[in-house]
XYZ file of C-alpha atoms in Angstrom:
387
model
C 0.000 0.000 0.000
C 1.332 3.411 -0.926
C 1.784 5.503 2.233
C 1.789 8.973 0.660
C 0.498 10.439 -2.560
C 2.970 13.341 -2.674
C 6.566 13.959 -1.614
C 7.230 17.715 -1.251
C 10.781 18.887 -1.997
C 11.668 22.463 -1.047
C 14.264 24.834 0.371
C 13.797 25.759 4.027
C 13.570 29.385 2.881
C 10.359 28.455 1.054
C 8.741 26.823 4.078
C 5.783 29.226 4.138
C 4.858 28.410 0.551
C 5.434 24.692 1.154
C 2.957 24.805 4.059
C 0.371 26.545 1.883
C 0.848 23.944 -0.833
C 0.595 21.155 1.717
C -2.681 22.583 3.004
C -4.140 22.769 -0.511
C -3.255 19.139 -1.175
C -4.572 17.984 2.201
C -7.886 19.742 1.559
C -8.116 17.682 -1.643
C -7.584 14.478 0.397
C -4.057 13.986 -0.926
C -1.604 12.826 1.718
C 1.714 14.678 1.776
C 5.164 13.840 3.144
C 7.667 16.544 4.106
C 10.937 16.431 6.017
C 9.773 18.816 8.732
C 11.583 18.088 11.974
C 14.421 16.085 10.380
C 17.905 17.611 10.187
C 19.038 17.531 6.528
C 22.191 15.643 5.661
C 22.066 13.188 8.558
C 21.940 9.419 8.062
C 18.387 9.345 9.419
C 17.380 12.106 7.004
C 18.763 10.257 3.984
C 17.037 6.996 4.918
C 13.771 8.790 5.573
C 13.977 10.766 2.330
C 14.696 7.751 0.134
C 12.003 5.662 1.792
C 9.409 8.415 1.442
C 10.233 8.999 -2.231
C 9.950 5.282 -2.979
C 6.584 5.195 -1.198
C 5.212 8.237 -3.019
C 3.144 8.534 -6.156
C 4.944 11.671 -7.273
C 7.424 14.323 -6.165
C 6.543 18.007 -6.288
C 9.466 20.424 -6.089
C 9.006 24.043 -5.008
C 11.317 26.006 -7.325
C 13.128 29.165 -6.262
C 16.682 30.531 -6.448
C 17.278 28.931 -3.042
C 16.033 25.488 -4.070
C 18.170 25.655 -7.225
C 21.326 25.866 -5.116
C 20.195 23.442 -2.414
C 22.234 20.259 -2.300
C 19.375 18.476 -0.541
C 16.769 19.442 -3.142
C 19.123 18.282 -5.906
C 19.627 14.914 -4.176
C 15.874 14.435 -3.799
C 15.223 15.233 -7.457
C 18.045 12.972 -8.646
C 16.839 10.053 -6.528
C 13.215 10.468 -7.638
C 14.244 10.585 -11.300
C 16.418 7.486 -10.993
C 13.580 5.596 -9.292
C 11.143 6.704 -12.026
C 8.924 8.623 -9.626
C 7.000 11.284 -11.600
C 8.247 14.826 -10.916
C 6.158 18.007 -10.978
C 7.901 21.385 -10.730
C 6.204 24.536 -9.398
C 7.961 27.883 -9.797
C 7.238 30.232 -6.881
C 10.162 32.682 -6.980
C 12.704 33.739 -9.593
C 12.848 32.646 -13.215
C 13.951 29.652 -15.278
C 17.609 30.682 -15.286
C 18.002 31.168 -11.541
C 15.371 28.892 -10.001
C 15.692 25.509 -11.714
C 18.231 22.992 -10.323
C 20.971 21.665 -12.598
C 19.775 18.914 -14.902
C 16.089 19.842 -14.689
C 15.906 22.934 -16.874
C 14.346 20.892 -19.666
C 11.362 19.876 -17.514
C 8.050 21.663 -17.692
C 6.735 23.460 -14.646
C 3.737 25.400 -13.346
C 4.116 29.096 -12.559
C 2.696 29.915 -9.120
C 4.495 33.203 -8.502
C 1.344 35.282 -8.067
C -1.930 34.871 -6.234
C -3.793 34.666 -9.544
C -1.430 31.935 -10.761
C -1.941 29.981 -7.568
C -5.731 30.157 -7.479
C -6.125 29.177 -11.143
C -3.406 26.537 -11.473
C -3.457 24.624 -8.197
C -6.858 23.018 -8.963
C -5.486 21.788 -12.294
C -2.348 20.400 -10.641
C -4.474 18.622 -8.042
C -6.647 17.150 -10.797
C -3.562 15.822 -12.619
C -2.198 14.236 -9.432
C -5.535 12.653 -8.542
C -5.829 11.222 -12.047
C -2.313 9.784 -11.770
C -3.133 8.162 -8.448
C -6.202 6.511 -9.954
C -4.096 5.285 -12.879
C -1.509 3.797 -10.540
C -4.194 2.028 -8.510
C -5.763 0.579 -11.647
C -2.446 -0.695 -13.022
C -1.078 -2.137 -9.773
C -1.360 -5.896 -9.517
C -3.265 -6.891 -6.352
C -1.202 -8.602 -3.664
C 2.033 -7.765 -5.499
C 4.140 -5.511 -3.224
C 6.426 -4.621 -6.127
C 3.668 -3.606 -8.496
C 4.155 0.113 -7.794
C 7.940 0.139 -8.061
C 7.724 1.280 -11.690
C 4.986 3.888 -12.110
C 3.327 4.167 -15.538
C 4.066 7.578 -17.040
C 2.922 8.976 -20.387
C 6.064 10.664 -21.661
C 6.028 13.431 -24.272
C 7.621 12.819 -27.671
C 11.392 12.327 -27.383
C 13.856 14.955 -28.601
C 15.308 15.181 -32.081
C 19.012 14.341 -31.769
C 19.901 14.739 -35.445
C 21.867 17.944 -34.794
C 23.950 16.182 -32.134
C 24.414 12.588 -33.310
C 25.104 11.319 -36.844
C 22.775 8.641 -38.267
C 21.559 6.031 -37.864
C 19.405 7.084 -34.927
C 15.709 6.659 -34.173
C 13.470 6.234 -31.149
C 11.193 3.282 -30.398
C 8.175 3.794 -28.153
C 7.594 1.108 -25.510
C 4.153 1.277 -23.847
C 3.700 0.461 -20.190
C 3.491 -3.214 -19.378
C 4.463 -6.095 -17.123
C 7.763 -7.899 -17.505
C 9.182 -11.091 -16.011
C 12.747 -10.961 -14.652
C 14.518 -14.251 -13.968
C 15.999 -14.939 -10.548
C 19.544 -13.822 -9.769
C 21.226 -10.886 -8.079
C 18.548 -8.702 -6.495
C 15.714 -10.823 -7.944
C 14.540 -13.760 -5.780
C 14.952 -17.289 -7.082
C 12.076 -18.091 -9.385
C 11.906 -14.589 -10.774
C 9.377 -11.831 -10.333
C 7.023 -9.739 -12.437
C 7.369 -5.965 -12.466
C 5.235 -3.127 -13.792
C 7.132 -0.791 -16.117
C 6.012 2.656 -17.226
C 6.029 3.735 -20.856
C 9.299 5.073 -22.272
C 11.360 5.516 -25.429
C 14.488 3.518 -26.228
C 17.048 4.075 -28.971
C 16.417 1.793 -31.933
C 20.125 1.034 -32.472
C 23.167 0.703 -30.200
C 25.420 3.763 -29.959
C 27.856 3.735 -32.886
C 31.543 4.603 -33.041
C 30.787 7.751 -35.047
C 28.258 8.862 -32.428
C 30.660 8.168 -29.578
C 33.332 10.083 -31.502
C 31.177 13.224 -31.186
C 31.346 12.790 -27.424
C 35.116 12.389 -27.576
C 35.523 15.453 -29.797
C 33.805 17.511 -27.107
C 36.701 16.734 -24.766
C 34.882 13.857 -23.105
C 37.883 12.427 -21.306
C 39.115 15.821 -20.088
C 35.884 17.420 -18.842
C 34.845 16.344 -15.373
C 31.350 17.824 -15.816
C 30.352 14.819 -17.929
C 31.340 12.278 -15.272
C 30.059 11.150 -11.916
C 32.502 11.604 -9.063
C 33.300 7.889 -8.985
C 33.553 7.760 -12.770
C 36.019 10.646 -12.938
C 38.150 9.070 -10.222
C 38.164 5.797 -12.147
C 39.069 7.541 -15.414
C 41.989 9.434 -13.917
C 43.292 6.379 -12.080
C 43.112 4.236 -15.210
C 44.454 7.002 -17.419
C 41.998 6.147 -20.188
C 41.588 8.584 -23.079
C 39.356 6.445 -25.287
C 37.462 3.137 -25.190
C 39.374 -0.105 -25.180
C 39.711 -1.448 -28.753
C 39.078 2.043 -30.176
C 41.810 1.480 -32.756
C 41.125 -2.224 -33.358
C 40.031 -2.676 -37.008
C 37.630 -5.442 -35.986
C 35.529 -2.928 -34.080
C 36.241 0.659 -35.133
C 34.067 1.072 -38.234
C 31.895 4.184 -38.080
C 28.450 2.591 -38.035
C 29.401 -0.380 -35.875
C 28.554 -0.294 -32.162
C 31.131 1.205 -29.837
C 32.710 -1.557 -27.715
C 35.116 -1.749 -24.803
C 33.470 0.977 -22.749
C 32.913 0.778 -19.025
C 29.649 1.584 -17.267
C 31.217 4.878 -16.153
C 31.901 5.812 -19.774
C 28.340 4.930 -20.750
C 26.997 7.185 -17.994
C 29.327 10.015 -19.057
C 28.099 9.737 -22.661
C 24.477 10.080 -21.570
C 25.259 13.027 -19.279
C 27.036 14.731 -22.194
C 24.062 14.072 -24.452
C 21.671 15.644 -21.951
C 23.845 18.747 -21.679
C 24.186 19.058 -25.451
C 20.448 18.581 -25.879
C 19.660 21.346 -23.417
C 22.080 23.744 -25.095
C 20.580 22.932 -28.505
C 17.071 23.648 -27.240
C 18.196 26.960 -25.778
C 19.853 28.047 -29.020
C 16.917 27.138 -31.212
C 14.237 28.381 -28.808
C 12.315 25.127 -29.132
C 9.805 23.820 -26.590
C 11.703 22.152 -23.777
C 12.013 18.373 -23.688
C 10.223 17.316 -20.504
C 12.166 14.157 -19.757
C 15.802 13.201 -19.438
C 17.980 10.715 -21.309
C 19.675 7.899 -19.430
C 20.611 4.248 -19.607
C 17.621 1.901 -19.443
C 16.866 0.125 -16.203
C 16.947 -3.653 -16.384
C 13.144 -3.723 -16.296
C 12.949 -1.277 -19.201
C 15.512 -3.178 -21.241
C 13.694 -6.467 -20.677
C 10.335 -5.035 -21.710
C 11.855 -3.403 -24.806
C 13.509 -6.691 -25.818
C 10.839 -9.210 -24.888
C 7.497 -7.448 -24.798
C 4.802 -8.903 -22.573
C 4.389 -12.310 -24.206
C 7.392 -13.992 -22.563
C 9.204 -14.765 -25.822
C 12.716 -16.214 -25.637
C 14.284 -13.845 -28.178
C 13.328 -10.414 -29.504
C 11.924 -11.971 -32.714
C 10.168 -14.989 -31.143
C 10.777 -18.277 -29.339
C 13.040 -20.072 -31.821
C 16.766 -19.421 -32.057
C 17.968 -18.320 -35.498
C 21.641 -17.432 -35.974
C 20.742 -15.614 -39.199
C 18.886 -12.992 -37.195
C 21.775 -11.636 -35.114
C 25.536 -11.295 -34.873
C 26.863 -14.060 -32.609
C 29.784 -16.467 -32.875
C 31.714 -14.255 -35.296
C 35.008 -12.399 -35.483
C 33.781 -8.886 -34.781
C 30.901 -6.445 -34.788
C 28.557 -5.644 -37.667
C 26.625 -2.561 -38.751
C 24.021 -1.649 -36.146
C 21.412 -1.620 -38.930
C 22.475 -4.906 -40.532
C 19.738 -6.939 -38.846
C 17.039 -4.276 -39.004
C 13.950 -6.145 -40.149
C 15.309 -9.468 -38.892
C 15.874 -9.199 -35.143
C 13.645 -6.279 -34.172
C 11.954 -6.521 -30.805
C 8.147 -6.215 -30.504
C 8.638 -2.434 -30.350
C 11.177 -2.153 -33.170
C 14.518 -1.998 -31.340
C 17.450 -3.704 -33.087
C 20.436 -5.701 -31.769
C 18.952 -6.463 -28.358
C 20.356 -9.916 -29.043
C 23.934 -10.162 -30.275
C 26.497 -7.702 -31.693
C 27.239 -5.851 -28.425
C 26.294 -6.084 -24.758
C 24.017 -3.311 -23.476
C 24.719 -1.545 -20.184
C 21.753 -1.007 -17.851
C 21.391 1.507 -15.050
C 20.562 -1.176 -12.488
C 22.862 -2.534 -9.778
C 23.146 -6.318 -9.921
C 23.072 -7.007 -6.184
C 20.528 -4.464 -4.971
C 18.375 -3.609 -7.980
C 18.859 0.094 -7.297
C 18.913 2.515 -10.207
C 21.625 4.785 -8.873
C 24.501 6.498 -10.689
C 26.351 7.698 -7.583
C 27.345 4.440 -5.877
C 30.898 3.386 -6.728
C 32.181 -0.137 -7.179
C 28.807 -1.879 -7.486
C 28.462 -4.410 -10.333
C 25.972 -3.263 -12.965
C 23.719 -5.313 -15.196
C 24.411 -5.766 -18.885
C 22.072 -7.552 -21.231
C 21.731 -8.850 -24.765
C 24.861 -10.824 -25.666
C 27.544 -9.942 -28.188
C 29.352 -10.901 -31.395
C 31.624 -13.322 -29.504
C 28.882 -15.441 -27.902
C 28.774 -18.887 -29.500
C 25.105 -19.851 -29.359
C 23.758 -22.877 -31.151
């Protein structure tokens, strides 16, 4: 049972507005969790925050210049996004430039800076939240305590990356559904079913030419693209490029990039998000309301398998003509397009190159900050000898 409908994230300097917002939600019979009475930054605070976010149906962040610079607000937003908890932003002071935390400037928000804004827009926000709660209740499997771990979300259309990445690139839409994960790691023996919200996934693996764009932006010299643990790893290892970058078996432009660590994969996605935001700003386009990241294991499995429990992306029967396995190197990412597409159109989710997932193997957490934890990779590669 979900304990709270709403998690409220705010700066202590916006406490008065937070209390007003809390009252409005309570009057609409929406339960609200806040960290009132807990000292921020303590171990108890962190445990309480993470537990409350996981138990919530959505997070609402009160935006102001103070919240934009608050370490605690940033941590709450990051954790909610990684756990796929829907985020609603309400702007109460300042403007987009000074009031939106780093990494969230491409989200949409509601303006509540004036009394007129508040009185006209709060009822609509409450209606949206109530509708989401009803949707979650309808989708949740009865007696399944994990049914609300992944909350169905209707995402807006994904961004156009053609000005950032060379072709081939396309998005595949994956509607919300249930997926079966086999036992192992964080999953109990015998497996478990999970609800997964709708999302978009790249149709093809990232190619060498696409990764080269990342490298040409100073990828291995700019700490801003890396997590703290990833930057420490990169400097200790002294890496300046992926392993096998100059190996002729793997370095063709439209072949998948290989020999990259999970840290490098995360850095690539962080770079892509930053480039996307800058592109939107330059072209004055409507802001993309999501964020790009590695897929969670649940998302990858749904994208590859669909809901019918098939053994391979194309069906139940193995066919070595449908994917690149047992060979001497990689192939074009589009070579098997039309042969090994998943139910939603994604290519090479079996063979050619392993796919990194966001998820920790031992805990199942979708967290980019924890160092040294084994991560899940899925799909198989060119070197797997399957018969």
